[in-house]
PDB file of C-alpha atoms in Angstrom:
ATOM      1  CA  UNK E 107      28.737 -10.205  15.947  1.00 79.00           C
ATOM      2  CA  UNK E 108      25.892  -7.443  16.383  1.00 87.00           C
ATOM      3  CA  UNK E 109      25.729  -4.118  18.375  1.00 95.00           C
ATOM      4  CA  UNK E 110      21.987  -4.064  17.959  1.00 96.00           C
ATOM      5  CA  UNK E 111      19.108  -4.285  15.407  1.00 96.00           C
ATOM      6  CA  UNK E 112      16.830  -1.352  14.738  1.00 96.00           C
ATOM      7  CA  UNK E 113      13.024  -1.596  13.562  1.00 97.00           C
ATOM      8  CA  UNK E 114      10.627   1.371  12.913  1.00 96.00           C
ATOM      9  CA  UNK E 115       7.144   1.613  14.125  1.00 96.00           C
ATOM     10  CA  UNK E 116       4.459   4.128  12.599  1.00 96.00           C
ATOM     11  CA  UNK E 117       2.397   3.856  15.796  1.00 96.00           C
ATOM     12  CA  UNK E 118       4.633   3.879  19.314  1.00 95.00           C
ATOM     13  CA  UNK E 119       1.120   3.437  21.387  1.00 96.00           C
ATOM     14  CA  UNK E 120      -0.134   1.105  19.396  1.00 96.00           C
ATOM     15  CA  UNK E 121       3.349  -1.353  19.337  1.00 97.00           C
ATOM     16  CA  UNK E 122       4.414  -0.837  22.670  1.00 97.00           C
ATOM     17  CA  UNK E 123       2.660  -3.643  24.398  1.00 97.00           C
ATOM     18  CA  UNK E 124       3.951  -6.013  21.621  1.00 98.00           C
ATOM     19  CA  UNK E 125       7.123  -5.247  22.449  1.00 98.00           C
ATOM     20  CA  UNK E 126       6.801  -4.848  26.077  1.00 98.00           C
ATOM     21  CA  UNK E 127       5.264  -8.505  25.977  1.00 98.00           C
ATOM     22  CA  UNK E 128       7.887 -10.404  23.648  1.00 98.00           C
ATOM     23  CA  UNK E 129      10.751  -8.992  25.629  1.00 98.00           C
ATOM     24  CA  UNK E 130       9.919  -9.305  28.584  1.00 98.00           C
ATOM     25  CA  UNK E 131       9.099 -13.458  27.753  1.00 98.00           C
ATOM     26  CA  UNK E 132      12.796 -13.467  26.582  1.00 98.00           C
ATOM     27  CA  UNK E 133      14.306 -12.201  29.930  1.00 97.00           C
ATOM     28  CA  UNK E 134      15.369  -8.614  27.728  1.00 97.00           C
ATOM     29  CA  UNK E 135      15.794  -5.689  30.085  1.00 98.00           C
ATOM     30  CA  UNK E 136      14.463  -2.024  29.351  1.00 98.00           C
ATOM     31  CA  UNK E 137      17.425  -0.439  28.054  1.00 97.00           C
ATOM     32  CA  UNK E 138      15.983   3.192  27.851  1.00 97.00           C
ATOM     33  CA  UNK E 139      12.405   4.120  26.786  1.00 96.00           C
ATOM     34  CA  UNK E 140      10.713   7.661  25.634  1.00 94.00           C
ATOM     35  CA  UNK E 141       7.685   8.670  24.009  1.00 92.00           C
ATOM     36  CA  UNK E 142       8.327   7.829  20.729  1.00 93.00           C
ATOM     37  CA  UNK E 143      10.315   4.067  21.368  1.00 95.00           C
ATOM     38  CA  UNK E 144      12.361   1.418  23.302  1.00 97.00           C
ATOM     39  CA  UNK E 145      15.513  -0.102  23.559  1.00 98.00           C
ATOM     40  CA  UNK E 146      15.925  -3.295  25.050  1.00 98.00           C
ATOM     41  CA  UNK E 147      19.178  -5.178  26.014  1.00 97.00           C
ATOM     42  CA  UNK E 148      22.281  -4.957  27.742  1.00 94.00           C
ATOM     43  CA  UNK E 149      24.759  -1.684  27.809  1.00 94.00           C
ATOM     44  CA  UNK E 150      27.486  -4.251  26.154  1.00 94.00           C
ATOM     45  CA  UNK E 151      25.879  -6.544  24.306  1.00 94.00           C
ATOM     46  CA  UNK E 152      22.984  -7.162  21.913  1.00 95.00           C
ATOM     47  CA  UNK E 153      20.205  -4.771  21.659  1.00 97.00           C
ATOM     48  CA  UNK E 154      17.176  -3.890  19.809  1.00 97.00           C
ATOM     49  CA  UNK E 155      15.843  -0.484  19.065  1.00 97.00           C
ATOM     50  CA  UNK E 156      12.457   0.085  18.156  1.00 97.00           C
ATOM     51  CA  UNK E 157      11.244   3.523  16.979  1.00 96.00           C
ATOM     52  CA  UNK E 158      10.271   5.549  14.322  1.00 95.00           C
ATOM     53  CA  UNK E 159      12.408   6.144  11.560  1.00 94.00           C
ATOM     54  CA  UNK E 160      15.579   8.896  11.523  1.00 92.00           C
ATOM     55  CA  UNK E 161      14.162  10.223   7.972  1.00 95.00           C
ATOM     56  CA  UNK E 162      10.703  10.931   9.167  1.00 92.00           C
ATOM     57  CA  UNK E 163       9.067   9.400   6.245  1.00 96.00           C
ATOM     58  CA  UNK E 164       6.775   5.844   6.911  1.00 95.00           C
ATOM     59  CA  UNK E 165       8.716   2.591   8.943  1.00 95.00           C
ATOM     60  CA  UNK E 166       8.515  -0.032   6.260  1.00 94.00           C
ATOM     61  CA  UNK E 167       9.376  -3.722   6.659  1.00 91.00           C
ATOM     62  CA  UNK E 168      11.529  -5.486   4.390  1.00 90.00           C
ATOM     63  CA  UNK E 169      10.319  -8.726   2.348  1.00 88.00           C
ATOM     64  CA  UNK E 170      12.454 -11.584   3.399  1.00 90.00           C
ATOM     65  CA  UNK E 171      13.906  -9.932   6.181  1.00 92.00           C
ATOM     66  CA  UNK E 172      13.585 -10.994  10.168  1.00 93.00           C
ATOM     67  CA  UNK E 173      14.854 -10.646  13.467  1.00 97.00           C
ATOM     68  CA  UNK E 174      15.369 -14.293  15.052  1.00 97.00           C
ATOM     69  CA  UNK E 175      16.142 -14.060  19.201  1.00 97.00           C
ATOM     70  CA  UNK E 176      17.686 -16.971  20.864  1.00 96.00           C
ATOM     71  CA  UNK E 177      15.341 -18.278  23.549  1.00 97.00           C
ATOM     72  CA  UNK E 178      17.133 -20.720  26.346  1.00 96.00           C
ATOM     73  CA  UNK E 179      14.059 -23.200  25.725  1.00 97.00           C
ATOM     74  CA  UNK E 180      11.205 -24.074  23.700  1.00 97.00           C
ATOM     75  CA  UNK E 181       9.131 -23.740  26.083  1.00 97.00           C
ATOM     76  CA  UNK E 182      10.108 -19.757  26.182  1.00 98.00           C
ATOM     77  CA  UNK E 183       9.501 -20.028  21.966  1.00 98.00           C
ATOM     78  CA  UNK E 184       5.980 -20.819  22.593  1.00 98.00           C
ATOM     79  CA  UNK E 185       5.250 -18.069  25.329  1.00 98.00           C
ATOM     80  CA  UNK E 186       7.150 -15.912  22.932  1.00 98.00           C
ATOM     81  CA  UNK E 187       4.792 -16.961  20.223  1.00 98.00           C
ATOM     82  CA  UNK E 188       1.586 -16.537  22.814  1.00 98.00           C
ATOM     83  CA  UNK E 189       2.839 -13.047  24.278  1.00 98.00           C
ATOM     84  CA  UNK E 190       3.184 -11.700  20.576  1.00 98.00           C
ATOM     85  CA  UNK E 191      -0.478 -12.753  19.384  1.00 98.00           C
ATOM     86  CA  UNK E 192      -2.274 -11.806  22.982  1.00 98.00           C
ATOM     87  CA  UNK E 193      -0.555  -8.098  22.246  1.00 98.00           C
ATOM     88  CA  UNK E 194      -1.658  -7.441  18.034  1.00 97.00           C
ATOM     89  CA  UNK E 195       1.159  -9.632  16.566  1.00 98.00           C
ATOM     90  CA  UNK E 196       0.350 -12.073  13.981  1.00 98.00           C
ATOM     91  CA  UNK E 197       1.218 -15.997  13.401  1.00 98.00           C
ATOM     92  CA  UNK E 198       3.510 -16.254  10.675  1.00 97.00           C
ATOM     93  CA  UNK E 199       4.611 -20.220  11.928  1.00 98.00           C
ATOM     94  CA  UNK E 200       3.676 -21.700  14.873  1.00 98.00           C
ATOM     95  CA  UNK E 201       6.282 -23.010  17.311  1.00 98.00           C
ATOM     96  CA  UNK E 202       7.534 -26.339  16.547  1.00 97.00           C
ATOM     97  CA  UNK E 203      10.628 -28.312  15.221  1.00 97.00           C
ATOM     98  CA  UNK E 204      12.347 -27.096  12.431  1.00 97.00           C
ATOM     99  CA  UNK E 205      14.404 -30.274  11.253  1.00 95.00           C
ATOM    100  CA  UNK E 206      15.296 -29.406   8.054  1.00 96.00           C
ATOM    101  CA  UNK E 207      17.603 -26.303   9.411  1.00 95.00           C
ATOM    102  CA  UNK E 208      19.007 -28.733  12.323  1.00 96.00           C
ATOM    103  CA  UNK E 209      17.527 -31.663  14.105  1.00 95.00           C
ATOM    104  CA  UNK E 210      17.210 -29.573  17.260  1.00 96.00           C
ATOM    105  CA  UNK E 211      15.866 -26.351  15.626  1.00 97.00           C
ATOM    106  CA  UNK E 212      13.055 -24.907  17.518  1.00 97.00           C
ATOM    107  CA  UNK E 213      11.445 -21.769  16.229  1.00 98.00           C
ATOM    108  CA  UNK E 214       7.701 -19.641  16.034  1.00 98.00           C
ATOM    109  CA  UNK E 215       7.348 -16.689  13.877  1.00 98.00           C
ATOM    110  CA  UNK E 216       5.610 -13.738  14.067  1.00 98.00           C
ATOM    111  CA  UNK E 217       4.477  -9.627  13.086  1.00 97.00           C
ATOM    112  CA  UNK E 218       4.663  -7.155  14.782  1.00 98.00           C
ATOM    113  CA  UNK E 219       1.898  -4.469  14.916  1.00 97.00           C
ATOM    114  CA  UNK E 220       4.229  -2.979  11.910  1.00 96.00           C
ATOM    115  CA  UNK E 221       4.110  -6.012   9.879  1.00 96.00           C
ATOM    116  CA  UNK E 222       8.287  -6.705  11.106  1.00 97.00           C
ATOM    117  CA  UNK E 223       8.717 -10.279  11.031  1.00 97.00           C
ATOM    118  CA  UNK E 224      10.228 -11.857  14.150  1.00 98.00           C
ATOM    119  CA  UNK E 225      11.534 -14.808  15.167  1.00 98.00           C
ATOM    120  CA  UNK E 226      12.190 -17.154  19.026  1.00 98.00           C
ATOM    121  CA  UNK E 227      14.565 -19.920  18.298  1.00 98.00           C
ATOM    122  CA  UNK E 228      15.821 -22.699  20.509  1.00 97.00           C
ATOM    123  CA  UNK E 229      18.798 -24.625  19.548  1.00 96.00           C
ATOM    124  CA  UNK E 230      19.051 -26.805  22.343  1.00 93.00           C
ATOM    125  CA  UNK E 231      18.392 -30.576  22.360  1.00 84.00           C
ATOM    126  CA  UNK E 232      16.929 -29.964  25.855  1.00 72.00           C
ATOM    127  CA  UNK E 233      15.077 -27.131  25.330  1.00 66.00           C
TER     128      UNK E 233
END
């Protein structure tokens, strides 16, 4: 359903590690990288961009807006969760079962260094 998702940073330096950190916990590949941001994914399929914005003026984060990746288990959610707080994230709901979304609904949430909220979900029963 998605080309890719893009999120601005104010401070490349400072959110790089983040980034480099969560990403490379979920398996995502350097798509390209220069001195001002990142993209990570595959050529043909979902990506994320990360960058500051096309307008020049200050990267914002949107209230009630996140970015949920799928994670093949939950023990990848809780390195996710781990990776993103060792590199200047913040907790915004610790990894754990999420039962009243599915019964198998495993998810941690986080911020980035930009205050971007982020999400690692696992759907799977065996996860």
């Amino acid at each position: 359903m998605f080309s890719h998702v893009t999120l601005g940073t104010n401070d490349w330096a400072r959110a790089k590690p983040f980034w480099h950190a969560i990403m490379d916990v979920l398996a995502q590949p350097v798509l390209f990288e220069h001195e001002r941001g990142i993209a990570f994914g595959e050529p043909t399929g979902p990506k994320i961009f990360v960058g500051p914005t096309f307008d020049g003026n200050a990267a914002t984060h949107g209230n009630g807006t996140h970015v949920a990746f799928l994670a093949p288990s939950q023990a990848v959610v809780d390195a996710f969760h781990a990776a993103a707080l060792a590199h200047g994230g913040s907790d915004e709901g610790k990894p754990g079962l999420r039962p009243h979304y599915h019964p198998n609904y495993y998810g941690a949430y986080v911020r980035d260094p930009d205050g971007n909220k982020l999400q690692a979900v696992c759907h799977s029963k065996h996860g």
